[in-house]
Structure formats: C-alpha cells, structure tokens
Coordinates of N, CA and C and ligand atoms in Angstrom, one line a residue:
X1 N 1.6 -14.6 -19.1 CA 2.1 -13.7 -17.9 C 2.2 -14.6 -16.7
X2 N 3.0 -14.0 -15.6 CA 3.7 -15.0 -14.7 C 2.5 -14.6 -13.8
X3 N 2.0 -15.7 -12.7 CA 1.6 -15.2 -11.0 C 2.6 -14.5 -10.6
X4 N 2.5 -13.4 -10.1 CA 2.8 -12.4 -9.3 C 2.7 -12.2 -7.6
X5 N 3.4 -11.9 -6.8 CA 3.2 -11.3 -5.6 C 3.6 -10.0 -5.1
X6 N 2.6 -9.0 -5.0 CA 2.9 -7.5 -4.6 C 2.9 -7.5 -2.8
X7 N 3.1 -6.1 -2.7 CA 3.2 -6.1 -1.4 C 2.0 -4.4 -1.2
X8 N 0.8 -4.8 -0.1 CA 0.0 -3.8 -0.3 C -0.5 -3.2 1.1
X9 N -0.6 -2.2 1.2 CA -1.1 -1.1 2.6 C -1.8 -0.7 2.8
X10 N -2.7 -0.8 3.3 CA -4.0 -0.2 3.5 C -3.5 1.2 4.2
X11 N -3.3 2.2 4.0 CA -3.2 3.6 5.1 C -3.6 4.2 6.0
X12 N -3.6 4.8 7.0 CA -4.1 5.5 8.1 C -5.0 6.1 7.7
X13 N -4.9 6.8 6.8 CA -6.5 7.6 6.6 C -7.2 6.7 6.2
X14 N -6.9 5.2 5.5 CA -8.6 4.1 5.0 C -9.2 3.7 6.0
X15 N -7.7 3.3 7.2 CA -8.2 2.7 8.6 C -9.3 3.3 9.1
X16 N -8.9 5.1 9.4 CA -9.7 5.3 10.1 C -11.2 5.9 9.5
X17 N -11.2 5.7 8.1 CA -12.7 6.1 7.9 C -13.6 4.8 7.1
X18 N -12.7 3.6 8.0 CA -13.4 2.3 7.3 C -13.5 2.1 6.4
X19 N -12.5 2.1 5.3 CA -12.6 2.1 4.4 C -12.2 0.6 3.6
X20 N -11.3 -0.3 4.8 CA -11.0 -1.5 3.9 C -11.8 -2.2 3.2
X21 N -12.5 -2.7 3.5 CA -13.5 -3.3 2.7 C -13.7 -3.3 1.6
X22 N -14.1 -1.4 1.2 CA -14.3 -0.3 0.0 C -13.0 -0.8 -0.9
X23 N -12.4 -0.8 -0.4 CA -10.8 -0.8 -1.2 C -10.7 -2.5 -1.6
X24 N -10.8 -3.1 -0.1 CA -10.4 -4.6 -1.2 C -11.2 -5.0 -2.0
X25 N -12.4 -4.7 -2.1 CA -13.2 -4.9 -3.0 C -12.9 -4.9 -4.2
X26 N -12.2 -3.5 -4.8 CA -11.6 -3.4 -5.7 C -10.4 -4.1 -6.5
X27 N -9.3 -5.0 -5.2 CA -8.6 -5.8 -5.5 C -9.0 -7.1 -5.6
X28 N -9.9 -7.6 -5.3 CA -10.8 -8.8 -5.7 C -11.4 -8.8 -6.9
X29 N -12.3 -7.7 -7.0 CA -13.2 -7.7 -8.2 C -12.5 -7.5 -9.7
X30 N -11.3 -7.3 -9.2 CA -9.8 -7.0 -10.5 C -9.1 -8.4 -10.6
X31 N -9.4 -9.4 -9.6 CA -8.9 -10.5 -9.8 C -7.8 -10.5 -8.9
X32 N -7.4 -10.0 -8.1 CA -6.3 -10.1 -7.7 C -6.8 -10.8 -6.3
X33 N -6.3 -11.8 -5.4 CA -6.5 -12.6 -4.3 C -5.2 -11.8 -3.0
X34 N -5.7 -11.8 -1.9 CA -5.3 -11.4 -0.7 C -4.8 -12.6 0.1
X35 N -3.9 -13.1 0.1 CA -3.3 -14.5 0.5 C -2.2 -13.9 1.5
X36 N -2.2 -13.2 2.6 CA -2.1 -12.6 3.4 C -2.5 -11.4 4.0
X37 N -2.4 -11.2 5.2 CA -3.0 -10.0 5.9 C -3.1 -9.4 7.3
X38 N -2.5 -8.6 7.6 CA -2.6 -8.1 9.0 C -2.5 -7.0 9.2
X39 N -2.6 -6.7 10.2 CA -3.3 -5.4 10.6 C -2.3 -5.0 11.7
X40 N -1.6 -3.7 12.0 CA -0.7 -3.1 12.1 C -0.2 -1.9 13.1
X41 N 0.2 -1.7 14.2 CA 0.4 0.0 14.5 C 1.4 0.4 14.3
X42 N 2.3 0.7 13.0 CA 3.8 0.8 12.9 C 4.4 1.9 14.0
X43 N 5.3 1.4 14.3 CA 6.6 2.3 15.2 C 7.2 3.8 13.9
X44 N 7.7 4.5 14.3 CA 8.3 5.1 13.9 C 9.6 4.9 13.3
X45 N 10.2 3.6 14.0 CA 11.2 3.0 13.2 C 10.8 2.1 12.5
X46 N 10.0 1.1 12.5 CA 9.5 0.5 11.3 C 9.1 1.0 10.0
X47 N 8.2 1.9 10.4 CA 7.7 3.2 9.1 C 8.8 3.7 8.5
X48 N 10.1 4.3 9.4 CA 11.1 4.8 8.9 C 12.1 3.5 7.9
X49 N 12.1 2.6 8.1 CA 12.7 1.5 7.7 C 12.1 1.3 6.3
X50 N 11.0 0.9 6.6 CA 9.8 0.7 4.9 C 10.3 1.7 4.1
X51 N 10.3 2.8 4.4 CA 10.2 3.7 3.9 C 11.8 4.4 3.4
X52 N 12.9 3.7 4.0 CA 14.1 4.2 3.8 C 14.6 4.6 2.3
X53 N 13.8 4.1 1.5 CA 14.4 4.3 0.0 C 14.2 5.9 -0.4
X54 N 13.2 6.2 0.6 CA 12.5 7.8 0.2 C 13.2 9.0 1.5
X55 N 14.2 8.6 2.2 CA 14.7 9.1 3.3 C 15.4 10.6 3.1
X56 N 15.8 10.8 1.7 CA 16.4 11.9 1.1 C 15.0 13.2 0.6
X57 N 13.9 12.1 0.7 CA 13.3 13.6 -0.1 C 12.5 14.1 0.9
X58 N 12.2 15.1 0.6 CA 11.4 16.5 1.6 C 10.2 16.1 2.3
X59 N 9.2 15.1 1.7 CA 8.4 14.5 2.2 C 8.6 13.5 3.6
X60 N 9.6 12.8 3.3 CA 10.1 11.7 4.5 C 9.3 11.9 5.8
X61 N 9.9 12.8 6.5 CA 9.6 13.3 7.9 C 7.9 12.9 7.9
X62 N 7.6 13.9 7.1 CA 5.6 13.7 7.1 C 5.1 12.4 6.9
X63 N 5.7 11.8 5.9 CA 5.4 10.5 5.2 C 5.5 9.5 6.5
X64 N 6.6 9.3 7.0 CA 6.9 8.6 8.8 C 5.6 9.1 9.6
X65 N 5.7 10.0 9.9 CA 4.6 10.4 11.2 C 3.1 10.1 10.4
X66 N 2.5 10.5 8.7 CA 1.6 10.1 8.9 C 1.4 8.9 8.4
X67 N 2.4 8.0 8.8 CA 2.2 6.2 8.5 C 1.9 5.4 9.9
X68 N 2.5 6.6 10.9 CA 2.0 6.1 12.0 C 1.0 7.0 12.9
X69 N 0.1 7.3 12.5 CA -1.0 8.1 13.0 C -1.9 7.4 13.6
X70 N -2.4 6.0 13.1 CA -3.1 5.3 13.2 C -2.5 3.7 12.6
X71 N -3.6 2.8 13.0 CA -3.2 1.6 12.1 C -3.0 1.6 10.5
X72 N -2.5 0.3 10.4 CA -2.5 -0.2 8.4 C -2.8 -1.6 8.8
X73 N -3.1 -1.4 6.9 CA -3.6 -2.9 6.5 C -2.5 -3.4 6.0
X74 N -1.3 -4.0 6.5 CA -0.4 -4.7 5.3 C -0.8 -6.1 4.9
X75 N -0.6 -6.1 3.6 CA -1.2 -7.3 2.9 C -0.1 -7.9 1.5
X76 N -0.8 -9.1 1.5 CA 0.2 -9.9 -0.1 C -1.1 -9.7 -0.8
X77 N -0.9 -9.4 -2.1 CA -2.1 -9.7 -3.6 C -1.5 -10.5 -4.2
X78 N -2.1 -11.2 -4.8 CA -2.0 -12.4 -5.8 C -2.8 -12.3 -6.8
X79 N -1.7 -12.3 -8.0 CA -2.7 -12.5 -9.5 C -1.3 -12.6 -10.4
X80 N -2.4 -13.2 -11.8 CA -0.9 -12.7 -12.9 C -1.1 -10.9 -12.9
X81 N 0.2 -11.1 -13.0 CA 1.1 -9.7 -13.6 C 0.5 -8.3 -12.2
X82 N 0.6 -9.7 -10.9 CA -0.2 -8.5 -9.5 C 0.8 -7.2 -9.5
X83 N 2.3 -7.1 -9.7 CA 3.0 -5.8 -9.0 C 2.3 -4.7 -10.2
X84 N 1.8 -4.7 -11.3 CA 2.1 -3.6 -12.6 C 0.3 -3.7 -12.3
X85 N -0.9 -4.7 -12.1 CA -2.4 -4.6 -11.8 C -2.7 -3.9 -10.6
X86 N -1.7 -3.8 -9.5 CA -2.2 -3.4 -7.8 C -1.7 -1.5 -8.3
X87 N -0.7 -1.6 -9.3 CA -0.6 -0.6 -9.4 C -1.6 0.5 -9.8
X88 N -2.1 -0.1 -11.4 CA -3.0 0.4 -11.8 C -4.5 0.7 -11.2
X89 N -4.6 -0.4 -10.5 CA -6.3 -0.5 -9.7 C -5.9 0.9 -8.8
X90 N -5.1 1.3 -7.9 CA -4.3 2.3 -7.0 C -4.4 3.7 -7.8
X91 N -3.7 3.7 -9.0 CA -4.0 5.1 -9.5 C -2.9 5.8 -9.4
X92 N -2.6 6.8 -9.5 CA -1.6 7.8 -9.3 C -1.2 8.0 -8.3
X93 N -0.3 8.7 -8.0 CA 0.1 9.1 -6.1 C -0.5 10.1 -5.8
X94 N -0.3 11.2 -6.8 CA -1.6 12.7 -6.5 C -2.9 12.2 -7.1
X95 N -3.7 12.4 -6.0 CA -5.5 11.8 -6.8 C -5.7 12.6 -7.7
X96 N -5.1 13.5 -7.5 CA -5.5 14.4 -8.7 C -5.2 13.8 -10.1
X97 N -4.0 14.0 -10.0 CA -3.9 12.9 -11.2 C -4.0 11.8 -11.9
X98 N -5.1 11.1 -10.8 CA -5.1 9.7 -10.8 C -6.5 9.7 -11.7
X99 N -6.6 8.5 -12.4 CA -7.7 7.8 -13.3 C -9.0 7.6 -12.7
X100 N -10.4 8.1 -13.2 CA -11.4 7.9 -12.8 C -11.9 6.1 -12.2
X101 N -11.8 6.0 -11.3 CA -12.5 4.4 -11.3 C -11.2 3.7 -10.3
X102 N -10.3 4.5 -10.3 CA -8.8 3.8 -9.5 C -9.2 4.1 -7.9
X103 N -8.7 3.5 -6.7 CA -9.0 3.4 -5.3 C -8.1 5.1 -5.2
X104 N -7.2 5.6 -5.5 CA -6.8 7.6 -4.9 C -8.0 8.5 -5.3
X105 N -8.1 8.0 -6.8 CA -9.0 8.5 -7.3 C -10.4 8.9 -6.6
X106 N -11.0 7.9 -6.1 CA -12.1 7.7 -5.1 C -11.9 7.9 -3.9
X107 N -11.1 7.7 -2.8 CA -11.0 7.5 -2.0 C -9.5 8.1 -1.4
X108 N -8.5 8.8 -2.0 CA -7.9 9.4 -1.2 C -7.8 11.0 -0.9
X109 N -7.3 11.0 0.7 CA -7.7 12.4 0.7 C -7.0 13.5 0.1
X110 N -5.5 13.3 -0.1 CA -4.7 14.1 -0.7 C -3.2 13.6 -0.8
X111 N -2.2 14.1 -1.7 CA -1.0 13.1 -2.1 C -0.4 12.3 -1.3
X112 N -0.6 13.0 0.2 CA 0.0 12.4 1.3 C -0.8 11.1 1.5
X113 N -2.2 11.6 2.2 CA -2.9 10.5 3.2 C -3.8 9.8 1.8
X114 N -3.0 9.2 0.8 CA -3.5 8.8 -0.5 C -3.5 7.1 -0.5
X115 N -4.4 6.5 0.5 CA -5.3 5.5 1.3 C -4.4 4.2 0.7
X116 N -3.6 3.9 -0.3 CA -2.8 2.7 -0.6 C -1.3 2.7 -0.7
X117 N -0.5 1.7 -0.2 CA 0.6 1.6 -0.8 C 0.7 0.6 -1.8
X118 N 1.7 0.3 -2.7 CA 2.1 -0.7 -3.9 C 3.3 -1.3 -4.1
X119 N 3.5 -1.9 -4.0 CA 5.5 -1.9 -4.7 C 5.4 -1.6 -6.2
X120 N 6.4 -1.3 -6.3 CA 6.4 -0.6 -8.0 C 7.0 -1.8 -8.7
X121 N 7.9 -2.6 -8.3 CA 8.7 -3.7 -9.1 C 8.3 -4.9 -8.5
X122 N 8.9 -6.1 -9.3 CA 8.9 -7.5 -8.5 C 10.1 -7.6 -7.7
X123 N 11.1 -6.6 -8.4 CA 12.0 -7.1 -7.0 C 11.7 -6.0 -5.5
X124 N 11.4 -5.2 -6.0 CA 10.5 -4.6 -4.3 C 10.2 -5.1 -3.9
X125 N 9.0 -5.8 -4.7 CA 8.1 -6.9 -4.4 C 8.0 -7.6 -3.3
X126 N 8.9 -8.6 -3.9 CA 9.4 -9.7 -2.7 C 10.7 -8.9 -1.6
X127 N 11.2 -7.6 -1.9 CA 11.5 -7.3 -0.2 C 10.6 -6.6 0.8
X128 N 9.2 -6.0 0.1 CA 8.2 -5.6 1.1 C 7.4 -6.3 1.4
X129 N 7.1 -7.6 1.0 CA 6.6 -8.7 1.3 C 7.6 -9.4 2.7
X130 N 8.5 -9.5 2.5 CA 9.8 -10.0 3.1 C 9.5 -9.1 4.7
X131 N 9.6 -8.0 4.3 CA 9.4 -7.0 5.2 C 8.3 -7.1 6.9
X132 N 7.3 -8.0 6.2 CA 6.1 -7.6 6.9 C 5.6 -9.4 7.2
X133 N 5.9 -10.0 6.2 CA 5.3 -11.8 6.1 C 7.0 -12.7 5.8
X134 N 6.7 -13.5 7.1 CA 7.0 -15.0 6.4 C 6.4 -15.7 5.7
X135 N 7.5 -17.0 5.3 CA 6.7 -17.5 4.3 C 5.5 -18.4 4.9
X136 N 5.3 -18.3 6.1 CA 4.2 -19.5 6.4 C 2.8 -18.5 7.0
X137 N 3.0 -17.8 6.6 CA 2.4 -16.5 6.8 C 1.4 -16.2 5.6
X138 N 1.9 -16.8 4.7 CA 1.0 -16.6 3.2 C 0.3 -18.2 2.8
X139 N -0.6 -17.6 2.4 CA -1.0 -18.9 2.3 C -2.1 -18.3 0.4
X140 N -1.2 -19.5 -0.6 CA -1.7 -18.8 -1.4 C -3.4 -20.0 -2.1
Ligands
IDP201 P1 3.7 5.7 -4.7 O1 3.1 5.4 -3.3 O2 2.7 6.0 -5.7 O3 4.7 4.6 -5.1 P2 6.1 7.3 -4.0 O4 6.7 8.3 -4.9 O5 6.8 6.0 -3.8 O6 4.6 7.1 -4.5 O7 5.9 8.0 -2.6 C1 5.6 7.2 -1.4 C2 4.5 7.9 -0.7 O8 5.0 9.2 -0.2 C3 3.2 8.3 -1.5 O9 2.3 7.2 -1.6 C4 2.7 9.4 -0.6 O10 2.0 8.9 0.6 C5 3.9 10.1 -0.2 N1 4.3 11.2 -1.1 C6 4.8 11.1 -2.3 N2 5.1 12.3 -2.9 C7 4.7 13.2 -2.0 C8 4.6 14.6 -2.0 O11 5.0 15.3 -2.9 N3 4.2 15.2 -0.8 C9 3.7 14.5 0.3 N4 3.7 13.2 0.3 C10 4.2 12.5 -0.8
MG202 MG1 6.4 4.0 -4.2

C-alpha cells in the first residue's frame, strides 16, 4: 500500500471544548503522522469555497455558518493508505451511526457539529490539501 496524504479538520465544536488533543491522539496512536497544521478562523467565503461541492444540498447554508462559528484545526495526515484510515478512525457522519471506538462516535455532538473533517478520495485529497498548505508548508 502506497503513503498517503489526506486532508483533515479539526471542527468548531472540538475547538471549542478542547478537544484537539483528544482527537489527534487517535490519529497518532492509528499511525497516522500530522506533517502539517494550522489553526484557522474561516471567512464565510472560504468555508463556502471548501465546501462548494455540497452547495446544492439543504444542509449548505448551516454547514457554512457552523464552520465558521469558531476556529479549526486544518491539518495534513500521513500514513499508508491515510485518505480510506483518517476515514475510518472518524466514523460515520451521523454519530449515530458511527462505530464504537471512532472520534463522532466519542466525541461528536450531532451530524452537524460532528468534530472532524476527511477527504473521502486521493484525488480530494490533494485538492483540500492544496486548499489550505503549500508545499513548503508540509513537512513530512
Ligand atoms: P463527511 O464529512 O462524512 O464526508 P459529507 O456528506 O461530505 O460527510 O458532509 C459534509 C459535512 O456536512 C458533514 O461532515 C456534516 O458536518 C455536514 N452534514 C452532512 N449531512 C448533514 C445533514 O444531513 N444535516 C446537517 N449537516 C450535515
Ligand atoms: Mg465529505
């Protein structure tokens, strides 16, 4: 399996109940390396940008405002096979439906303010990466 680079978010609701820590823990202790990272107060047009792929569905509007409520953690993971591992460590998008032991699962408050983002592919990958880091910006 190849090294990998995902693209990952810490969310407004982790920021504000201190939760990064809690969380990267779990992308460390899975093997996965944080070879970037910064810390964030998105605009409303940046949020709206990130987010443009999802601009049709009903959610949108809410998903923008509560991305900018507070800070994020945007970050690069590193590992093999990191976009399909950051997924699984993350869990489902409704906690509800998410897997015992996954960071929604634990720690998010509900489908919305659901404490992580992920890219789902490697070609997202490297445009949400793209998005947020240059390359001299990562340091693997
Ligand atoms: P993902 O984050 O698991 O990839 P997506 O379907 O890409 O899930 O949705 C992006 C984000 O939009 C979710 O993480 C969540 O914050 C929000 N979201 C998704 N579905 C709903 C919904 O039905 N109601 C409210 N917010 C939603
Ligand atoms: Mg998604």
């Amino acid at each position: 399996m190849a090294v990998e680079r995902t693209l990952s978010i810490l969310k407004p609701d982790a920021t504000r109940r201190n939760l990064t820590g809690k969380i990267n823990a779990k992308f460390e202790e899975a093997g996965l390396r944080i070879v970037a990272q910064k810390r964030l107060h998105l605009s409303e047009a940046q949020a709206g940008a990130f987010y443009a792929v999802h601009k049709e569905r009903p959610f949108y509007k809410d998903l923008v405002a509560f991305m900018t409520s507070g800070p994020v953690v945007a970050q690069v993971l590193e590992g093999e096979n990191a976009v399909a591992k950051n997924r699984e460590i993350m869990g489902a998008t409704n906690p509800a439906n998410a897997a015992p032991g996954t960071i929604r699962k634990e720690f998010a408050e509900s489908i919305e303010a659901n404490s992580v983002h992920g890219s789902d592919s490697a070609e997202n990958a490297a445009t949400e990466v793209a998005f947020f880091f240059s390359g001299i910006e990562i340091v693997g």
